[in-house]
Amino acid sequence: MSSIDHITRQHGPSNDDTRITAAAAAPKTAETSINRRVDTTFDRFHDRYSVRTLGLKTSPVRALFAVANRPEVVSLAGGMPNIADLPLNVVGKSLQELVDTRGAVVMQYGSGQGEPEIREHICEVMAVEGLIADPDDVTVTCGSQQALDLVTRIFCDPGDVIMAESPSYVGALNTFASYQTEVIHVDMDENGLLPESLREKVTVARRDGKSVKFLYTIPNHSNPSGISQSAQRRREVLAVADELNLLVVEDNPYGLLNLDGDPLPTLKSTDPENVVYLGSFSKTFAPGFRVGWVLAPSFVRDKLVLAQESATLCPPVFSQFAISSYLTHWDWRGQVRSFIEMYRVRRDAMLAALAENMPEGTTWTHPSGGFFVWLTMPGAVDSAAMLPRAVTKLVAYTPGTAFYADGRGQRNIRLSFCYPAPERIKVGVERLAGVMREELEIAETFELADGTRHARDFGPGPDVA
């Protein structure tokens, strides 16, 4: 399996004495040490950036927003929560009361670890999933995305290895790349991570002299696959991690959104000492407040607080108090149940539309919660190459290649059912099926049959629809 290339910079001549002239405005070239690639740029600071910036990438999901948000396009791409059912009048009154009665506190600097009030509420939320925690072990972050960044920052040096499920969350992969780490994907099936694959790949990496820092996984309703690890599989994965002395980073943004039953137990609740847990209010309240958290052992927590203070001084205080007020004055558990009912209708609408419309040979996962379905196309169709043609047919999705660090996922598509109304989901799936049929006909015309493709692993084995 290939890994992220570690690119080293070859310094070009300094621009310190360069003035803005016609000559200086002309394109410059700079070479990298791999394949002597030549870049053309008008950026006068091109040769001053750190090597780390080579890992910064445009998110394929974010790049889609401008097109996908056009009203005529049915977007099955982004994982944007549907917050239309939130009691906005209650939230508005709560915010006004905060300013009127506690304005001097809620609009001031706060603690780098997060306010005690919100950390206590976070522990109450985690307890719903059977995770009993001490508020002192919680570090508040600007969403769980910053939590990912801080955890990677304190554990990883350039060249270190991170194990990640296959496929994995694009936001995590971009963060890992920005810290110049190598991602090695662990194989999955319909029950989640394969313990033997984890053991084998960690063993091989260490035998090759690589430093493997942690396993990153979303065990509940994974983004993008929608797969949830079975209870037995969780125990097996944790046993292998313990055997290998491997830290586990558990990302759990969708844990409360189990559409078919009670919340599944977290990895952290089973192995408190070897799991760093990431949580977020973005999916169960509102993403605009940007409040997430890390639950970690005390020594790790101390490092996280120092990293947080150096990055932001303190996470946004007003957002923390706003969410604390909401959790105090509103039936948030009932609100989560309302979200579950809404998302269940949307998921079922998508699964029914896929069964009715998809070309023969197409397969997809059947998620028990979360926001996403992972689709595998038949034949030699490339999801990234097909996307512009899909947009012209007024449907958008996220290509599967976004969710791998090693270039796989050409035949995969992530479909999001969380935001569009059920009738729009049906229309979007119909349009997508039409585009796929056209692409399959083109592939057949040019004899791009399965036998001529380069053999690849296209991700977890989904249920056959």
Short mmCIF file of C-alpha atoms in Angstrom, two decimals:
data_model
loop_
_atom_site.label_atom_id
_atom_site.label_comp_id
_atom_site.label_asym_id
_atom_site.label_seq_id
_atom_site.Cartn_x
_atom_site.Cartn_y
_atom_site.Cartn_z
CA MET A 1 0.00 0.00 0.00
CA SER A 2 1.34 3.37 -0.91
CA SER A 3 1.57 6.24 1.56
CA ILE A 4 1.64 10.01 1.56
CA ASP A 5 4.83 11.23 -0.04
CA HIS A 6 7.04 13.31 2.17
CA ILE A 7 8.21 16.18 0.00
CA THR A 8 11.31 18.12 0.85
CA ARG A 9 11.89 21.59 -0.39
CA GLN A 10 14.82 22.70 -2.51
CA HIS A 11 15.39 26.34 -1.70
CA GLY A 12 15.51 28.71 -4.63
CA PRO A 13 17.08 32.15 -4.71
CA SER A 14 15.87 34.67 -2.15
CA ASN A 15 13.52 37.46 -3.15
CA ASP A 16 14.65 39.78 -0.37
CA ASP A 17 16.10 42.34 -2.77
CA THR A 18 13.50 41.92 -5.49
CA ARG A 19 11.40 44.96 -6.36
CA ILE A 20 7.98 44.85 -7.96
CA THR A 21 8.81 45.28 -11.61
CA ALA A 22 7.60 43.71 -14.81
CA ALA A 23 10.34 41.12 -14.45
CA ALA A 24 9.42 40.37 -10.84
CA ALA A 25 5.77 39.99 -11.78
CA ALA A 26 6.57 37.25 -14.31
CA PRO A 27 5.97 33.65 -13.25
CA LYS A 28 8.69 32.06 -11.15
CA THR A 29 9.58 28.39 -11.00
CA ALA A 30 10.60 26.34 -8.00
CA GLU A 31 11.61 22.69 -7.95
CA THR A 32 10.94 19.99 -5.41
CA SER A 33 13.29 17.11 -4.76
CA ILE A 34 10.81 14.50 -5.97
CA ASN A 35 10.58 14.01 -9.73
CA ARG A 36 12.01 17.54 -10.15
CA ARG A 37 8.49 18.91 -10.42
CA VAL A 38 8.33 22.49 -11.66
CA ASP A 39 5.64 24.81 -10.31
CA THR A 40 4.63 28.08 -11.90
CA THR A 41 3.34 30.75 -9.55
CA PHE A 42 2.80 34.48 -9.28
CA ASP A 43 3.16 34.29 -5.48
CA ARG A 44 6.21 36.39 -4.54
CA PHE A 45 6.46 34.50 -1.24
CA HIS A 46 6.52 31.09 -2.93
CA ASP A 47 10.00 30.12 -1.79
CA ARG A 48 9.59 31.40 1.77
CA TYR A 49 6.81 29.10 2.96
CA SER A 50 7.61 26.26 5.31
CA VAL A 51 7.77 22.71 4.02
CA ARG A 52 4.70 22.05 6.15
CA THR A 53 2.53 24.11 3.78
CA LEU A 54 3.01 21.46 1.10
CA GLY A 55 0.62 19.31 3.15
CA LEU A 56 -2.15 21.92 3.08
CA LYS A 57 -4.86 20.89 0.64
CA THR A 58 -8.16 22.26 -0.52
CA SER A 59 -11.00 20.21 0.94
CA PRO A 60 -12.95 18.52 -1.88
CA VAL A 61 -16.10 18.99 0.20
CA ARG A 62 -15.54 22.71 0.78
CA ALA A 63 -14.69 23.21 -2.90
CA LEU A 64 -18.12 21.83 -3.81
CA PHE A 65 -20.11 24.25 -1.68
CA ALA A 66 -20.18 27.12 -4.17
CA VAL A 67 -21.77 24.92 -6.83
CA ALA A 68 -23.76 22.61 -4.58
CA ASN A 69 -25.51 25.49 -2.83
CA ARG A 70 -27.15 26.67 -6.05
CA PRO A 71 -30.89 26.08 -5.57
CA GLU A 72 -31.32 24.10 -8.79
CA VAL A 73 -28.64 21.59 -7.75
CA VAL A 74 -29.59 18.72 -5.47
CA SER A 75 -26.57 18.43 -3.19
CA LEU A 76 -25.90 14.99 -1.79
CA ALA A 77 -22.34 16.13 -1.06
CA GLY A 78 -21.76 17.99 2.20
CA GLY A 79 -22.56 16.72 5.68
CA MET A 80 -24.35 19.89 6.76
CA PRO A 81 -26.73 19.25 9.69
CA ASN A 82 -30.36 20.22 9.24
CA ILE A 83 -31.04 22.62 12.11
CA ALA A 84 -34.40 23.88 10.84
CA ASP A 85 -36.14 22.07 13.72
CA LEU A 86 -34.13 23.83 16.42
CA PRO A 87 -36.22 26.07 18.73
CA LEU A 88 -34.65 29.26 17.42
CA ASN A 89 -36.89 31.44 19.59
CA VAL A 90 -35.61 29.66 22.69
CA VAL A 91 -32.02 29.97 21.52
CA GLY A 92 -32.51 33.67 20.75
CA LYS A 93 -34.01 34.45 24.15
CA SER A 94 -31.24 32.50 25.83
CA LEU A 95 -28.55 34.49 24.02
CA GLN A 96 -30.23 37.78 24.88
CA GLU A 97 -30.45 36.76 28.54
CA LEU A 98 -26.77 35.85 28.54
CA VAL A 99 -25.78 39.29 27.32
CA ASP A 100 -28.21 41.10 29.63
CA THR A 101 -27.30 39.24 32.82
CA ARG A 102 -23.73 37.98 32.32
CA GLY A 103 -22.35 40.01 29.45
CA ALA A 104 -19.17 41.04 31.23
CA VAL A 105 -18.34 37.34 31.77
CA VAL A 106 -19.54 35.66 28.59
CA MET A 107 -17.78 38.16 26.32
CA GLN A 108 -14.46 38.11 28.18
CA TYR A 109 -11.38 35.89 27.84
CA GLY A 110 -11.74 32.49 29.45
CA SER A 111 -9.81 29.39 30.37
CA GLY A 112 -7.57 27.63 27.86
CA GLN A 113 -9.13 24.35 28.96
CA GLY A 114 -12.67 25.63 28.61
CA GLU A 115 -15.17 26.97 31.11
CA PRO A 116 -16.05 24.65 34.02
CA GLU A 117 -19.76 25.07 33.30
CA ILE A 118 -19.59 23.67 29.76
CA ARG A 119 -17.19 20.89 30.78
CA GLU A 120 -19.72 19.67 33.34
CA HIS A 121 -22.44 19.70 30.68
CA ILE A 122 -20.19 17.80 28.28
CA CYS A 123 -19.83 15.05 30.88
CA GLU A 124 -23.63 14.86 31.16
CA VAL A 125 -23.89 14.47 27.38
CA MET A 126 -21.24 11.73 27.25
CA ALA A 127 -22.99 9.86 30.06
CA VAL A 128 -25.92 9.19 27.69
CA GLU A 129 -23.53 6.90 25.79
CA GLY A 130 -22.31 5.24 28.97
CA LEU A 131 -19.13 7.29 29.17
CA ILE A 132 -18.55 8.48 32.74
CA ALA A 133 -15.94 11.24 32.89
CA ASP A 134 -14.49 13.92 35.13
CA PRO A 135 -14.85 17.54 33.89
CA ASP A 136 -11.19 18.08 34.76
CA ASP A 137 -10.22 15.65 31.98
CA VAL A 138 -12.16 17.58 29.30
CA THR A 139 -10.50 20.16 27.04
CA VAL A 140 -12.87 22.36 25.03
CA THR A 141 -11.95 23.04 21.41
CA CYS A 142 -13.22 25.02 18.41
CA GLY A 143 -15.17 22.07 17.07
CA SER A 144 -13.82 18.55 16.89
CA GLN A 145 -11.77 19.57 13.86
CA GLN A 146 -9.50 21.63 16.11
CA ALA A 147 -9.43 18.71 18.51
CA LEU A 148 -8.00 16.60 15.70
CA ASP A 149 -5.42 19.27 14.97
CA LEU A 150 -4.32 19.57 18.60
CA VAL A 151 -4.07 15.81 19.11
CA THR A 152 -1.98 15.43 15.95
CA ARG A 153 0.16 18.39 16.96
CA ILE A 154 1.11 17.02 20.37
CA PHE A 155 1.74 13.44 19.23
CA CYS A 156 3.19 13.58 15.72
CA ASP A 157 6.47 14.63 14.19
CA PRO A 158 7.07 14.77 10.42
CA GLY A 159 7.35 11.24 9.05
CA ASP A 160 5.36 9.60 11.85
CA VAL A 161 2.65 7.11 10.89
CA ILE A 162 -1.06 7.31 11.67
CA MET A 163 -3.28 4.28 11.13
CA ALA A 164 -6.72 5.21 9.77
CA GLU A 165 -9.73 3.21 8.72
CA SER A 166 -10.37 2.69 5.02
CA PRO A 167 -12.02 4.99 3.92
CA SER A 168 -11.51 7.78 6.46
CA TYR A 169 -12.79 11.29 7.20
CA VAL A 170 -11.38 13.81 4.71
CA GLY A 171 -10.95 16.53 7.36
CA ALA A 172 -8.76 14.21 9.41
CA LEU A 173 -6.67 13.21 6.40
CA ASN A 174 -6.05 16.87 5.55
CA THR A 175 -4.99 17.59 9.13
CA PHE A 176 -2.63 14.61 9.18
CA ALA A 177 -1.10 15.73 5.87
CA SER A 178 -0.57 19.25 7.19
CA TYR A 179 1.65 17.81 9.94
CA GLN A 180 3.62 15.79 7.37
CA THR A 181 2.58 12.41 8.69
CA GLU A 182 2.14 9.21 6.70
CA VAL A 183 -1.34 7.65 6.75
CA ILE A 184 -1.65 3.89 6.40
CA HIS A 185 -5.20 2.66 5.87
CA VAL A 186 -6.51 -0.32 7.83
CA ASP A 187 -8.92 -2.61 5.98
CA MET A 188 -12.61 -2.70 6.92
CA ASP A 189 -15.63 -4.88 6.33
CA GLU A 190 -19.30 -4.42 7.18
CA ASN A 191 -18.49 -4.76 10.91
CA GLY A 192 -15.75 -2.13 10.96
CA LEU A 193 -11.98 -2.28 11.30
CA LEU A 194 -10.34 -5.65 10.76
CA PRO A 195 -8.15 -6.44 13.80
CA GLU A 196 -5.77 -8.65 11.81
CA SER A 197 -5.24 -5.89 9.26
CA LEU A 198 -4.42 -3.47 12.07
CA ARG A 199 -1.94 -5.88 13.64
CA GLU A 200 -0.28 -6.68 10.31
CA LYS A 201 0.10 -3.09 9.14
CA VAL A 202 1.41 -1.77 12.45
CA THR A 203 3.87 -4.66 12.66
CA VAL A 204 5.15 -4.10 9.12
CA ALA A 205 5.46 -0.33 9.63
CA ARG A 206 7.46 -0.78 12.83
CA ARG A 207 9.63 -3.44 11.23
CA ASP A 208 10.42 -0.87 8.55
CA GLY A 209 11.62 1.53 11.25
CA LYS A 210 8.55 3.77 11.22
CA SER A 211 7.09 5.38 14.32
CA VAL A 212 3.38 4.54 14.53
CA LYS A 213 1.68 7.08 16.81
CA PHE A 214 -2.01 6.21 16.93
CA LEU A 215 -5.06 4.65 15.31
CA TYR A 216 -7.72 7.11 14.15
CA THR A 217 -11.25 5.71 13.93
CA ILE A 218 -14.91 6.76 13.84
CA PRO A 219 -16.55 3.63 15.29
CA ASN A 220 -20.11 4.99 15.31
CA HIS A 221 -21.71 5.65 11.89
CA SER A 222 -18.42 6.42 10.22
CA ASN A 223 -17.86 9.34 7.89
CA PRO A 224 -17.84 8.49 4.99
CA SER A 225 -18.87 4.82 5.00
CA GLY A 226 -21.75 4.92 7.49
CA ILE A 227 -20.42 1.66 8.97
CA SER A 228 -20.56 1.11 12.74
CA GLN A 229 -18.21 -1.29 14.46
CA SER A 230 -19.95 -4.22 16.10
CA ALA A 231 -19.55 -4.73 19.85
CA GLN A 232 -17.38 -7.80 19.29
CA ARG A 233 -15.23 -5.97 16.75
CA ARG A 234 -14.68 -3.07 19.17
CA ARG A 235 -13.35 -5.44 21.82
CA GLU A 236 -11.05 -7.10 19.28
CA VAL A 237 -9.68 -3.80 17.96
CA LEU A 238 -9.00 -2.52 21.48
CA ALA A 239 -7.30 -5.80 22.39
CA VAL A 240 -4.97 -5.50 19.39
CA ALA A 241 -4.24 -1.86 20.21
CA ASP A 242 -3.36 -2.86 23.78
CA GLU A 243 -1.19 -5.72 22.54
CA LEU A 244 0.68 -3.32 20.21
CA ASN A 245 0.85 -0.49 22.78
CA LEU A 246 -0.98 1.69 20.25
CA LEU A 247 -2.98 4.76 21.25
CA VAL A 248 -6.54 4.96 19.88
CA VAL A 249 -8.10 8.28 18.87
CA GLU A 250 -11.89 7.90 18.78
CA ASP A 251 -13.84 10.52 16.84
CA ASN A 252 -17.53 10.38 17.75
CA PRO A 253 -19.56 13.23 16.22
CA TYR A 254 -22.53 11.00 15.32
CA GLY A 255 -22.74 8.78 18.40
CA LEU A 256 -26.07 10.13 19.66
CA LEU A 257 -27.62 9.91 16.19
CA ASN A 258 -28.31 6.18 16.14
CA LEU A 259 -31.40 5.95 13.94
CA ASP A 260 -32.24 2.33 14.79
CA GLY A 261 -31.87 2.09 18.56
CA ASP A 262 -30.00 3.24 21.62
CA PRO A 263 -26.57 4.87 21.30
CA LEU A 264 -23.74 2.40 20.83
CA PRO A 265 -21.07 2.18 23.55
CA THR A 266 -17.95 4.24 22.94
CA LEU A 267 -14.45 2.79 22.76
CA LYS A 268 -13.46 5.20 25.53
CA SER A 269 -16.02 3.70 27.91
CA THR A 270 -14.41 0.28 27.38
CA ASP A 271 -10.76 1.38 27.56
CA PRO A 272 -10.50 4.72 29.41
CA GLU A 273 -6.70 4.79 29.66
CA ASN A 274 -5.72 4.06 26.06
CA VAL A 275 -8.37 6.03 24.15
CA VAL A 276 -8.45 9.76 23.44
CA TYR A 277 -12.06 10.72 22.73
CA LEU A 278 -13.25 13.56 20.47
CA GLY A 279 -16.78 14.96 20.66
CA SER A 280 -18.79 17.80 19.17
CA PHE A 281 -22.05 19.73 19.49
CA SER A 282 -22.15 20.42 15.74
CA LYS A 283 -24.41 17.47 14.91
CA THR A 284 -26.65 17.46 18.00
CA PHE A 285 -27.09 21.24 18.41
CA ALA A 286 -25.66 23.65 15.84
CA PRO A 287 -22.31 23.76 13.99
CA GLY A 288 -22.07 27.55 13.96
CA PHE A 289 -21.08 27.72 17.63
CA ARG A 290 -17.96 25.60 16.94
CA VAL A 291 -17.75 23.81 20.27
CA GLY A 292 -16.09 20.43 20.49
CA TRP A 293 -13.96 18.70 23.08
CA VAL A 294 -11.29 16.14 23.86
CA LEU A 295 -11.53 13.70 26.75
CA ALA A 296 -8.06 12.42 27.54
CA PRO A 297 -5.93 11.08 30.40
CA SER A 298 -4.53 13.83 32.61
CA PHE A 299 -1.00 13.95 31.16
CA VAL A 300 -2.40 14.19 27.63
CA ARG A 301 -4.93 16.80 28.76
CA ASP A 302 -2.14 19.02 30.10
CA LYS A 303 -0.37 18.96 26.73
CA LEU A 304 -3.65 19.70 24.94
CA VAL A 305 -4.32 22.75 27.12
CA LEU A 306 -0.85 24.13 26.39
CA ALA A 307 -1.35 23.54 22.67
CA GLN A 308 -4.77 25.18 22.84
CA GLU A 309 -3.37 28.23 24.60
CA SER A 310 -0.64 28.63 21.99
CA ALA A 311 -3.17 28.30 19.15
CA THR A 312 -6.13 30.40 20.35
CA LEU A 313 -5.27 31.47 23.93
CA CYS A 314 -8.74 30.18 24.81
CA PRO A 315 -11.65 28.66 22.89
CA PRO A 316 -14.59 31.06 22.24
CA VAL A 317 -16.21 31.74 25.60
CA PHE A 318 -19.54 33.09 24.37
CA SER A 319 -20.24 29.88 22.42
CA GLN A 320 -19.55 27.78 25.50
CA PHE A 321 -21.96 29.74 27.67
CA ALA A 322 -24.56 29.75 24.90
CA ILE A 323 -24.55 25.97 24.65
CA SER A 324 -24.53 25.61 28.45
CA SER A 325 -27.62 27.81 28.60
CA TYR A 326 -29.35 25.75 25.90
CA LEU A 327 -28.58 22.49 27.69
CA THR A 328 -29.85 23.93 30.97
CA HIS A 329 -33.11 25.47 29.77
CA TRP A 330 -34.20 23.17 26.96
CA ASP A 331 -35.04 19.47 26.64
CA TRP A 332 -31.94 18.70 24.58
CA ARG A 333 -32.50 14.95 24.82
CA GLY A 334 -35.94 15.43 23.29
CA GLN A 335 -34.37 17.62 20.62
CA VAL A 336 -31.90 14.85 19.74
CA ARG A 337 -34.82 12.43 19.41
CA SER A 338 -36.47 14.90 17.05
CA PHE A 339 -33.31 15.03 14.95
CA ILE A 340 -33.16 11.22 14.90
CA GLU A 341 -36.72 10.96 13.58
CA MET A 342 -36.00 13.53 10.86
CA TYR A 343 -32.75 11.90 9.75
CA ARG A 344 -34.31 8.43 9.77
CA VAL A 345 -36.93 9.56 7.24
CA ARG A 346 -34.20 11.03 5.04
CA ARG A 347 -31.99 7.94 5.28
CA ASP A 348 -34.87 5.66 4.41
CA ALA A 349 -35.78 7.89 1.46
CA MET A 350 -32.23 7.62 0.13
CA LEU A 351 -32.01 3.85 0.56
CA ALA A 352 -35.38 3.39 -1.18
CA ALA A 353 -34.35 5.67 -4.06
CA LEU A 354 -31.05 3.83 -4.49
CA ALA A 355 -32.82 0.46 -4.59
CA GLU A 356 -35.26 1.78 -7.19
CA ASN A 357 -32.86 3.62 -9.49
CA MET A 358 -29.26 2.45 -9.33
CA PRO A 359 -27.73 0.53 -12.26
CA GLU A 360 -27.21 -3.19 -11.86
CA GLY A 361 -24.04 -4.03 -9.98
CA THR A 362 -24.06 -0.90 -7.81
CA THR A 363 -23.70 -1.56 -4.08
CA TRP A 364 -24.00 0.67 -1.03
CA THR A 365 -23.87 0.58 2.75
CA HIS A 366 -26.97 0.62 4.97
CA PRO A 367 -26.05 2.95 7.86
CA SER A 368 -27.72 2.58 11.23
CA GLY A 369 -27.08 6.26 11.98
CA GLY A 370 -25.10 9.35 11.12
CA PHE A 371 -25.36 11.20 7.81
CA PHE A 372 -23.83 9.12 5.02
CA VAL A 373 -24.19 6.26 2.56
CA TRP A 374 -21.06 4.89 0.82
CA LEU A 375 -21.73 3.78 -2.74
CA THR A 376 -19.57 1.60 -4.99
CA MET A 377 -20.16 1.93 -8.74
CA PRO A 378 -19.92 -0.98 -11.19
CA GLY A 379 -17.52 -1.02 -14.10
CA ALA A 380 -14.62 1.36 -14.68
CA VAL A 381 -16.35 4.63 -13.84
CA ASP A 382 -14.24 7.27 -12.05
CA SER A 383 -16.29 9.26 -9.52
CA ALA A 384 -13.97 12.31 -9.60
CA ALA A 385 -13.99 12.50 -13.39
CA MET A 386 -17.76 12.05 -13.44
CA LEU A 387 -18.49 14.87 -10.98
CA PRO A 388 -18.47 17.82 -13.45
CA ARG A 389 -20.91 15.96 -15.68
CA ALA A 390 -23.10 15.20 -12.66
CA VAL A 391 -23.19 18.88 -11.73
CA THR A 392 -24.35 19.76 -15.25
CA LYS A 393 -27.23 17.33 -14.57
CA LEU A 394 -27.92 19.28 -11.35
CA VAL A 395 -26.76 16.76 -8.75
CA ALA A 396 -23.63 16.89 -6.56
CA TYR A 397 -21.82 14.30 -4.46
CA THR A 398 -18.38 13.80 -2.92
CA PRO A 399 -15.95 11.57 -4.86
CA GLY A 400 -14.52 8.64 -2.96
CA THR A 401 -10.92 9.67 -3.64
CA ALA A 402 -11.33 12.44 -1.02
CA PHE A 403 -11.44 9.81 1.72
CA TYR A 404 -8.16 8.02 1.02
CA ALA A 405 -4.60 9.18 1.52
CA ASP A 406 -3.25 6.87 -1.15
CA GLY A 407 -5.32 7.65 -4.25
CA ARG A 408 -7.95 4.93 -3.95
CA GLY A 409 -11.71 5.40 -4.09
CA GLN A 410 -12.21 6.05 -7.81
CA ARG A 411 -15.34 3.90 -7.95
CA ASN A 412 -16.75 5.21 -4.66
CA ILE A 413 -19.15 8.03 -3.86
CA ARG A 414 -20.19 9.47 -0.51
CA LEU A 415 -23.85 10.44 -0.46
CA SER A 416 -25.24 12.63 2.31
CA PHE A 417 -28.89 12.34 3.33
CA CYS A 418 -28.86 14.75 6.27
CA TYR A 419 -29.85 18.05 4.65
CA PRO A 420 -32.12 17.65 1.58
CA ALA A 421 -35.81 16.98 2.06
CA PRO A 422 -36.88 13.40 1.22
CA GLU A 423 -38.43 14.40 -2.11
CA ARG A 424 -35.23 16.22 -3.10
CA ILE A 425 -33.18 13.17 -2.15
CA LYS A 426 -35.31 11.06 -4.50
CA VAL A 427 -34.78 13.54 -7.35
CA GLY A 428 -31.04 13.71 -6.66
CA VAL A 429 -30.63 9.93 -6.68
CA GLU A 430 -32.61 9.68 -9.94
CA ARG A 431 -30.33 12.25 -11.55
CA LEU A 432 -27.21 10.53 -10.25
CA ALA A 433 -28.39 7.15 -11.57
CA GLY A 434 -28.91 8.70 -14.99
CA VAL A 435 -25.39 10.14 -15.01
CA MET A 436 -23.94 6.78 -13.95
CA ARG A 437 -25.73 4.95 -16.75
CA GLU A 438 -24.34 7.40 -19.30
CA GLU A 439 -20.83 6.94 -17.89
CA LEU A 440 -21.16 3.17 -17.97
CA GLU A 441 -22.26 3.28 -21.60
CA ILE A 442 -19.22 5.42 -22.47
CA ALA A 443 -16.94 3.01 -20.62
CA GLU A 444 -18.43 0.08 -22.50
CA THR A 445 -18.06 1.87 -25.81
CA PHE A 446 -14.35 2.41 -25.21
CA GLU A 447 -13.95 -1.11 -23.82
CA LEU A 448 -12.99 0.04 -20.35
CA ALA A 449 -14.12 -3.22 -18.84
CA ASP A 450 -13.29 -4.43 -15.35
CA GLY A 451 -10.58 -6.64 -16.68
CA THR A 452 -8.58 -3.71 -18.02
CA ARG A 453 -8.61 -1.72 -14.78
CA HIS A 454 -5.67 -1.53 -12.42
CA ALA A 455 -6.62 -3.77 -9.51
CA ARG A 456 -7.51 -1.71 -6.43
CA ASP A 457 -9.12 -2.10 -3.03
CA PHE A 458 -12.32 -0.07 -3.22
CA GLY A 459 -13.07 0.12 0.47
CA PRO A 460 -15.26 -1.81 2.88
CA GLY A 461 -17.57 -4.47 1.60
CA PRO A 462 -21.07 -2.95 1.67
CA ASP A 463 -24.34 -4.79 1.74
CA VAL A 464 -25.54 -5.59 -1.73
CA ALA A 465 -28.74 -3.72 -2.49
#
